Short mmCIF file of C-alpha atoms in Angstrom, two decimals:
data_model
loop_
_atom_site.label_atom_id
_atom_site.label_comp_id
_atom_site.label_asym_id
_atom_site.label_seq_id
_atom_site.Cartn_x
_atom_site.Cartn_y
_atom_site.Cartn_z
CA ARG H 1 13.44 16.05 9.02
CA LYS H 2 10.50 14.41 10.74
CA GLU H 3 9.76 10.83 9.74
CA VAL H 4 6.27 11.56 8.47
CA GLU H 5 5.10 15.12 7.84
CA GLN H 6 1.67 16.45 7.06
CA ASP H 7 0.10 19.88 6.81
CA PRO H 8 -2.01 20.08 9.99
CA GLY H 9 -4.65 22.24 8.32
CA PRO H 10 -7.43 22.80 9.05
CA PHE H 11 -8.82 22.51 5.56
CA ASN H 12 -12.24 24.16 5.53
CA VAL H 13 -14.11 23.26 2.35
CA PRO H 14 -17.72 23.47 1.17
CA GLU H 15 -19.76 20.38 0.54
CA GLY H 16 -19.08 18.97 -2.92
CA ALA H 17 -15.55 20.34 -3.13
CA THR H 18 -12.48 18.34 -4.07
CA VAL H 19 -9.68 18.40 -1.53
CA ALA H 20 -6.18 16.94 -1.58
CA PHE H 21 -3.77 16.14 1.22
CA ASN H 22 -0.08 15.44 0.87
CA CYS H 23 2.32 13.65 3.17
CA THR H 24 6.10 13.22 2.97
CA TYR H 25 8.21 10.51 4.60
CA SER H 26 11.91 10.37 5.31
CA ASN H 27 12.74 6.63 5.27
CA SER H 28 13.33 5.55 1.69
CA ALA H 29 13.16 1.89 2.79
CA SER H 30 9.52 2.23 3.81
CA GLN H 31 7.36 -0.44 2.25
CA SER H 32 3.76 0.02 3.29
CA PHE H 33 1.66 3.13 3.25
CA PHE H 34 -1.79 3.87 4.57
CA TRP H 35 -4.29 6.61 5.18
CA TYR H 36 -6.21 6.46 8.43
CA ARG H 37 -9.16 8.53 9.47
CA GLN H 38 -9.74 9.66 13.05
CA ASP H 39 -12.95 11.21 14.28
CA CYS H 40 -12.96 13.42 17.35
CA ARG H 41 -12.38 11.38 20.54
CA LYS H 42 -12.32 8.12 18.61
CA GLU H 43 -9.65 5.66 17.59
CA PRO H 44 -7.93 5.86 14.18
CA LYS H 45 -9.49 3.63 11.55
CA LEU H 46 -8.02 2.44 8.30
CA LEU H 47 -9.32 4.43 5.35
CA MET H 48 -7.24 2.83 2.62
CA SER H 49 -3.89 1.35 1.79
CA VAL H 50 -1.72 3.16 -0.75
CA TYR H 51 -0.36 1.10 -3.62
CA SER H 52 2.53 2.00 -5.88
CA SER H 53 0.27 2.19 -8.91
CA GLY H 54 -2.26 4.36 -7.11
CA ASN H 55 -5.67 3.18 -6.07
CA GLU H 56 -9.21 4.41 -5.84
CA ASP H 57 -12.05 3.62 -3.47
CA GLY H 58 -15.20 5.45 -4.40
CA ARG H 59 -14.61 9.17 -3.90
CA PHE H 60 -11.13 8.58 -2.46
CA THR H 61 -7.93 8.28 -4.51
CA ALA H 62 -4.51 7.56 -3.04
CA GLN H 63 -1.20 8.01 -4.82
CA LEU H 64 2.38 7.09 -3.93
CA ASN H 65 5.48 8.72 -5.36
CA ARG H 66 8.49 6.72 -4.16
CA ALA H 67 11.04 8.90 -5.95
CA SER H 68 9.87 12.01 -4.14
CA GLN H 69 8.79 10.11 -1.02
CA TYR H 70 5.32 11.49 -0.77
CA ILE H 71 1.80 10.16 -0.55
CA SER H 72 -1.39 11.93 -1.46
CA LEU H 73 -5.09 11.52 -0.76
CA LEU H 74 -7.74 13.08 -2.96
CA ILE H 75 -11.34 13.34 -1.82
CA ARG H 76 -13.91 14.21 -4.48
CA ASP H 77 -17.44 15.50 -3.87
CA SER H 78 -16.80 16.10 -0.16
CA LYS H 79 -19.55 15.16 2.27
CA LEU H 80 -20.23 16.58 5.70
CA SER H 81 -19.40 13.14 7.06
CA ASP H 82 -15.87 13.39 5.66
CA SER H 83 -15.03 15.90 8.41
CA ALA H 84 -12.28 14.25 10.43
CA THR H 85 -8.53 14.15 10.85
CA TYR H 86 -6.66 12.20 8.18
CA LEU H 87 -3.47 10.46 9.27
CA CYS H 88 -0.70 9.46 6.91
CA VAL H 89 0.99 6.24 8.04
CA VAL H 90 4.23 4.64 6.91
CA ARG H 91 5.57 1.21 7.78
CA GLY H 92 9.29 0.51 7.56
CA GLY H 93 10.99 -2.30 5.69
CA SER H 94 12.42 -4.71 8.22
CA GLN H 95 10.69 -3.09 11.15
CA GLY H 96 7.19 -3.82 12.29
CA ASN H 97 6.28 -0.42 13.62
CA LEU H 98 4.13 2.13 11.87
CA ILE H 99 4.94 5.81 11.98
CA PHE H 100 2.00 8.20 12.04
CA GLY H 101 1.92 11.75 10.83
CA LYS H 102 0.21 14.24 13.12
CA GLY H 103 -2.74 14.38 10.82
CA THR H 104 -4.55 16.88 8.62
CA LYS H 105 -7.84 18.18 9.89
CA LEU H 106 -10.66 18.46 7.37
CA SER H 107 -13.86 20.35 8.01
CA VAL H 108 -16.59 20.13 5.38
CA LYS H 109 -19.21 22.86 5.67
CA PRO H 110 -22.75 22.93 4.26
CA ASP W 1 -14.40 -10.79 15.60
CA ALA W 2 -14.57 -8.51 18.64
CA GLY W 3 -11.66 -6.33 17.58
CA VAL W 4 -8.98 -5.01 19.91
CA ILE W 5 -10.34 -4.63 23.41
CA GLN W 6 -8.93 -2.11 25.86
CA SER W 7 -9.78 -1.42 29.46
CA PRO W 8 -10.57 0.77 31.22
CA ARG W 9 -12.10 3.33 28.82
CA HIS W 10 -11.44 6.14 31.25
CA GLU W 11 -9.06 6.39 34.19
CA VAL W 12 -8.75 9.32 36.57
CA THR W 13 -6.06 9.04 39.19
CA GLU W 14 -3.94 11.17 41.45
CA MET W 15 -0.30 11.89 40.89
CA GLY W 16 1.90 9.18 42.33
CA GLN W 17 -0.60 6.37 41.91
CA GLU W 18 0.04 3.27 39.82
CA VAL W 19 -1.97 2.94 36.63
CA THR W 20 -2.44 -0.28 34.66
CA LEU W 21 -3.90 -0.30 31.17
CA ARG W 22 -5.00 -3.56 29.57
CA CYS W 23 -5.31 -4.80 26.02
CA LYS W 24 -6.58 -7.90 24.26
CA PRO W 25 -5.45 -8.04 20.63
CA ILE W 26 -7.33 -9.58 17.73
CA SER W 27 -6.86 -13.34 17.73
CA GLY W 28 -4.15 -14.39 15.28
CA HIS W 29 -2.39 -11.02 15.18
CA ASP W 30 1.30 -11.46 15.94
CA TYR W 31 2.05 -7.80 16.51
CA LEU W 32 0.83 -5.60 19.35
CA PHE W 33 1.50 -1.90 19.68
CA TRP W 34 1.02 0.67 22.42
CA TYR W 35 0.57 4.28 21.30
CA ARG W 36 -0.01 7.48 23.23
CA GLN W 37 -1.86 10.44 21.70
CA THR W 38 -1.82 14.05 22.81
CA MET W 39 -2.77 17.23 21.02
CA MET W 40 0.79 18.49 21.09
CA ARG W 41 2.65 15.36 20.00
CA GLY W 42 0.09 13.38 18.03
CA LEU W 43 0.30 9.59 18.04
CA GLU W 44 3.56 8.34 19.51
CA LEU W 45 4.66 4.72 19.47
CA LEU W 46 5.64 3.61 22.95
CA ILE W 47 6.48 -0.05 22.43
CA TYR W 48 5.58 -2.95 20.20
CA PHE W 49 5.69 -6.73 20.56
CA ASN W 50 6.07 -9.54 18.08
CA ASN W 51 4.94 -12.97 19.27
CA ASN W 52 4.82 -11.65 22.85
CA VAL W 53 8.43 -10.43 22.72
CA PRO W 54 9.17 -6.67 23.04
CA ILE W 55 10.90 -5.57 19.83
CA ASP W 56 11.26 -1.83 20.21
CA ASP W 57 10.67 0.06 23.45
CA SER W 58 12.62 3.16 22.49
CA GLY W 59 9.43 5.20 22.66
CA MET W 60 8.80 4.46 26.32
CA PRO W 61 9.22 7.84 28.00
CA GLU W 62 11.12 6.75 31.08
CA ASP W 63 11.50 4.05 33.68
CA ARG W 64 8.09 4.84 35.11
CA PHE W 65 6.58 3.10 32.10
CA SER W 66 6.65 -0.66 31.63
CA ALA W 67 4.81 -3.03 29.33
CA LYS W 68 4.34 -6.78 29.34
CA MET W 69 2.77 -9.37 27.12
CA PRO W 70 2.57 -12.63 29.09
CA ASN W 71 0.66 -14.42 26.33
CA ALA W 72 -0.72 -13.89 22.84
CA SER W 73 -4.05 -12.58 24.06
CA PHE W 74 -3.12 -10.06 26.73
CA SER W 75 -0.85 -7.09 27.29
CA THR W 76 -0.50 -4.45 29.99
CA LEU W 77 1.00 -0.99 30.09
CA LYS W 78 1.86 0.20 33.58
CA ILE W 79 2.79 3.65 34.80
CA GLN W 80 4.28 3.87 38.28
CA PRO W 81 4.27 6.48 39.68
CA SER W 82 1.94 8.45 37.43
CA GLU W 83 2.41 12.18 36.78
CA PRO W 84 0.07 14.85 35.36
CA ARG W 85 2.09 14.96 32.11
CA ASP W 86 1.14 11.34 31.50
CA SER W 87 -2.43 12.47 30.81
CA ALA W 88 -3.26 11.35 27.29
CA VAL W 89 -5.23 8.78 25.33
CA TYR W 90 -3.43 5.44 25.22
CA PHE W 91 -4.21 3.20 22.28
CA CYS W 92 -3.44 -0.45 21.84
CA ALA W 93 -3.37 -1.85 18.32
CA SER W 94 -2.64 -5.20 16.72
CA SER W 95 -1.73 -6.39 13.26
CA LEU W 96 -0.55 -9.28 11.14
CA PRO W 97 3.17 -9.39 10.18
CA PRO W 98 4.37 -6.32 8.27
CA LYS W 99 4.94 -7.95 4.90
CA GLY W 100 2.58 -6.58 2.31
CA TYR W 101 -0.62 -4.62 2.50
CA ASN W 102 -2.52 -7.09 4.61
CA SER W 103 -0.92 -5.60 7.68
CA PRO W 104 -2.71 -2.39 8.70
CA LEU W 105 -3.20 -1.67 12.38
CA HIS W 106 -6.47 -2.30 14.13
CA PHE W 107 -6.93 -0.03 17.10
CA GLY W 108 -8.81 -0.45 20.32
CA ASN W 109 -11.11 2.29 21.60
CA GLY W 110 -8.33 3.70 23.75
CA THR W 111 -7.98 4.54 27.43
CA ARG W 112 -8.35 8.20 28.32
CA LEU W 113 -6.01 8.77 31.27
CA THR W 114 -6.20 11.85 33.46
CA VAL W 115 -3.65 12.29 36.22
CA THR W 116 -4.45 15.10 38.65
#
């Protein structure tokens, strides 16, 4: 099993749609979880951290399920500017390194 | 804060040449990471440092790759000799210690390496 797995997509959705991405991780000792966004030919940028109780930032909602070892990202009312690749990121317990999923590509169409 | 600074932005070189990539982390960040990104493999961790000391270099592909961090504000990734399969985007990133949620990575703009 890969350390961090994501559906590569692409997810092609119309503007205004709600879209959800899931991500699974293999290391049960993982402690920190993030969603990053990467635009074409740019560096990854932090979208939001994922807290155990779930958290929301505007149109974006992140959830963590430790028992099932998966993370989700929900985007409501999709905008054209949301088109990007979304990377699920997991940081281990005693280790400092972050493990990135390969990303899920989202394309929002008019 | 200037963010993580990488140089050069683009590097085109011929097979067999030495390539040196440079990175200046965000001031105060104890951790520095080197990643490589390709379409096929995604983002791969090559090596990371804590307080200038290499902690995990298991991702370094082979002996042709080496990384150093002589001080808290500078790191290099060197490829010698370079090969066409090394063509990728190389990212440097820095962060605070990994305890808690105040420790996301901050990436530089990356170096796009092409080896012909």
